mmCIF file of C-alpha atoms and ligand atoms in Angstrom:
data_model
loop_
_atom_site.group_PDB
_atom_site.id
_atom_site.type_symbol
_atom_site.label_atom_id
_atom_site.label_comp_id
_atom_site.label_asym_id
_atom_site.label_seq_id
_atom_site.Cartn_x
_atom_site.Cartn_y
_atom_site.Cartn_z
ATOM 1 C CA UNK F 15 0.076 -0.041 -0.140
ATOM 2 C CA UNK F 16 1.134 3.680 -0.750
ATOM 3 C CA UNK F 17 0.571 6.578 1.213
ATOM 4 C CA UNK F 18 1.672 10.103 1.206
ATOM 5 C CA UNK F 19 3.894 10.911 4.442
ATOM 6 C CA UNK F 20 4.420 14.163 5.646
ATOM 7 C CA UNK F 21 8.306 14.818 5.954
ATOM 8 C CA UNK F 22 8.868 18.354 6.056
ATOM 9 C CA UNK F 23 7.664 21.951 6.405
ATOM 10 C CA UNK F 24 7.734 23.886 3.042
ATOM 11 C CA UNK F 25 9.414 26.722 4.790
ATOM 12 C CA UNK F 26 12.143 24.682 5.846
ATOM 13 C CA UNK F 27 13.272 23.971 2.116
ATOM 14 C CA UNK F 28 14.762 27.215 0.894
ATOM 15 C CA UNK F 29 14.729 27.847 -3.049
ATOM 16 C CA UNK F 30 17.390 26.109 -5.120
ATOM 17 C CA UNK F 31 18.299 23.775 -2.365
ATOM 18 C CA UNK F 32 18.043 20.048 -0.971
ATOM 19 C CA UNK F 33 17.662 18.424 2.436
ATOM 20 C CA UNK F 34 17.834 14.831 3.205
ATOM 21 C CA UNK F 35 15.361 13.215 5.062
ATOM 22 C CA UNK F 36 14.380 9.612 6.310
ATOM 23 C CA UNK F 37 11.219 7.774 5.692
ATOM 24 C CA UNK F 38 10.606 4.197 6.404
ATOM 25 C CA UNK F 39 14.047 3.904 7.008
ATOM 26 C CA UNK F 40 15.209 4.843 3.885
ATOM 27 C CA UNK F 41 17.332 8.099 2.692
ATOM 28 C CA UNK F 42 15.314 10.720 0.096
ATOM 29 C CA UNK F 43 16.352 13.830 -1.282
ATOM 30 C CA UNK F 44 13.911 16.453 -1.066
ATOM 31 C CA UNK F 45 14.676 19.481 -3.677
ATOM 32 C CA UNK F 46 13.161 22.667 -4.181
ATOM 33 C CA UNK F 47 13.930 24.643 -7.751
ATOM 34 C CA UNK F 48 11.914 26.852 -9.837
ATOM 35 C CA UNK F 49 9.314 26.878 -6.996
ATOM 36 C CA UNK F 50 8.390 23.232 -7.177
ATOM 37 C CA UNK F 51 9.680 20.305 -4.951
ATOM 38 C CA UNK F 52 10.775 17.180 -5.983
ATOM 39 C CA UNK F 53 12.197 13.978 -4.374
ATOM 40 C CA UNK F 54 14.776 11.566 -5.567
ATOM 41 C CA UNK F 55 16.853 8.622 -4.167
ATOM 42 C CA UNK F 56 19.952 10.440 -2.460
ATOM 43 C CA UNK F 57 22.538 8.221 -3.971
ATOM 44 C CA UNK F 58 24.264 8.826 -7.749
ATOM 45 C CA UNK F 59 23.927 6.197 -9.981
ATOM 46 C CA UNK F 60 27.667 6.608 -11.029
ATOM 47 C CA UNK F 61 29.875 5.438 -8.224
ATOM 48 C CA UNK F 62 27.143 5.797 -5.382
ATOM 49 C CA UNK F 63 28.384 8.988 -4.035
ATOM 50 C CA UNK F 64 25.486 11.026 -1.785
ATOM 51 C CA UNK F 65 23.928 13.613 -3.718
ATOM 52 C CA UNK F 66 23.072 15.596 -0.483
ATOM 53 C CA UNK F 67 24.817 18.966 -0.867
ATOM 54 C CA UNK F 68 24.759 18.677 -4.193
ATOM 55 C CA UNK F 69 24.089 21.855 -6.562
ATOM 56 C CA UNK F 70 20.357 22.081 -7.430
ATOM 57 C CA UNK F 71 20.057 24.558 -10.322
ATOM 58 C CA UNK F 72 17.341 24.519 -12.957
ATOM 59 C CA UNK F 73 15.223 21.636 -12.055
ATOM 60 C CA UNK F 74 18.530 19.276 -11.966
ATOM 61 C CA UNK F 75 20.907 18.231 -9.229
ATOM 62 C CA UNK F 76 24.364 17.733 -9.595
ATOM 63 C CA UNK F 77 26.699 15.536 -8.089
ATOM 64 C CA UNK F 78 29.467 16.327 -5.749
ATOM 65 C CA UNK F 79 32.050 14.020 -6.814
ATOM 66 C CA UNK F 80 32.085 14.056 -10.374
ATOM 67 C CA UNK F 81 29.130 16.407 -11.544
ATOM 68 C CA UNK F 82 26.771 13.953 -13.393
ATOM 69 C CA UNK F 83 23.690 16.046 -13.631
ATOM 70 C CA UNK F 84 19.964 14.466 -12.843
ATOM 71 C CA UNK F 85 16.489 15.956 -14.099
ATOM 72 C CA UNK F 86 14.949 16.426 -10.739
ATOM 73 C CA UNK F 87 11.446 15.431 -12.217
ATOM 74 C CA UNK F 88 12.009 12.283 -14.019
ATOM 75 C CA UNK F 89 15.422 11.082 -12.650
ATOM 76 C CA UNK F 90 16.981 11.158 -15.893
ATOM 77 C CA UNK F 91 20.713 11.750 -16.250
ATOM 78 C CA UNK F 92 22.302 14.152 -18.467
ATOM 79 C CA UNK F 93 25.789 13.330 -20.063
ATOM 80 C CA UNK F 94 28.117 10.327 -20.297
ATOM 81 C CA UNK F 95 28.901 9.409 -16.610
ATOM 82 C CA UNK F 96 25.979 7.233 -16.029
ATOM 83 C CA UNK F 97 22.685 6.061 -18.236
ATOM 84 C CA UNK F 98 21.001 4.849 -14.813
ATOM 85 C CA UNK F 99 18.373 7.411 -13.663
ATOM 86 C CA UNK F 100 17.471 8.226 -10.321
ATOM 87 C CA UNK F 101 14.363 6.745 -8.459
ATOM 88 C CA UNK F 102 11.774 9.581 -8.287
ATOM 89 C CA UNK F 103 8.940 10.154 -5.742
ATOM 90 C CA UNK F 104 5.750 11.736 -5.981
ATOM 91 C CA UNK F 105 5.272 14.892 -4.028
ATOM 92 C CA UNK F 106 2.374 16.770 -2.590
ATOM 93 C CA UNK F 107 2.171 20.039 -0.579
ATOM 94 C CA UNK F 108 -0.564 20.738 1.587
ATOM 95 C CA UNK F 109 -0.937 23.290 4.225
ATOM 96 C CA UNK F 110 2.390 23.889 3.840
ATOM 97 C CA UNK F 111 4.110 20.612 4.590
ATOM 98 C CA UNK F 112 5.730 18.451 2.052
ATOM 99 C CA UNK F 113 4.522 14.898 1.940
ATOM 100 C CA UNK F 114 5.750 12.203 -0.330
ATOM 101 C CA UNK F 115 4.410 8.701 -1.743
ATOM 102 C CA UNK F 116 6.195 5.790 -0.668
ATOM 103 C CA UNK F 117 5.777 2.115 -1.191
HETATM 104 S S1 FES K 2 29.881 9.819 -8.498
HETATM 105 FE FE1 FES K 2 28.016 11.094 -9.078
HETATM 106 S S2 FES K 2 29.176 11.474 -10.664
HETATM 107 FE FE2 FES K 2 30.517 10.227 -10.042
#
């Protein structure tokens, strides 16, 4: 069964930034870019580096280690370093609270 689980107040997620949260024991990276909130797996699919702290810009997150970029909406990578997308999660914002849908 899938449910939306409240994870963070929207006010705590700054524009063009990210925050790592733990939901049901799994790390998920919340990102805000262009006024939208996204949720993706926090581990780069190139060489398993954490994406927490990676630059958020124009709907993408950049890996701090080698710079692979991933589309926050689709998880798809940009460039040649990896062809494996990040897992993405559905996001809902209600009453100033970010909730994500997890299995
Ligand atoms: S580990 Fe992320 S780009 Fe290499």
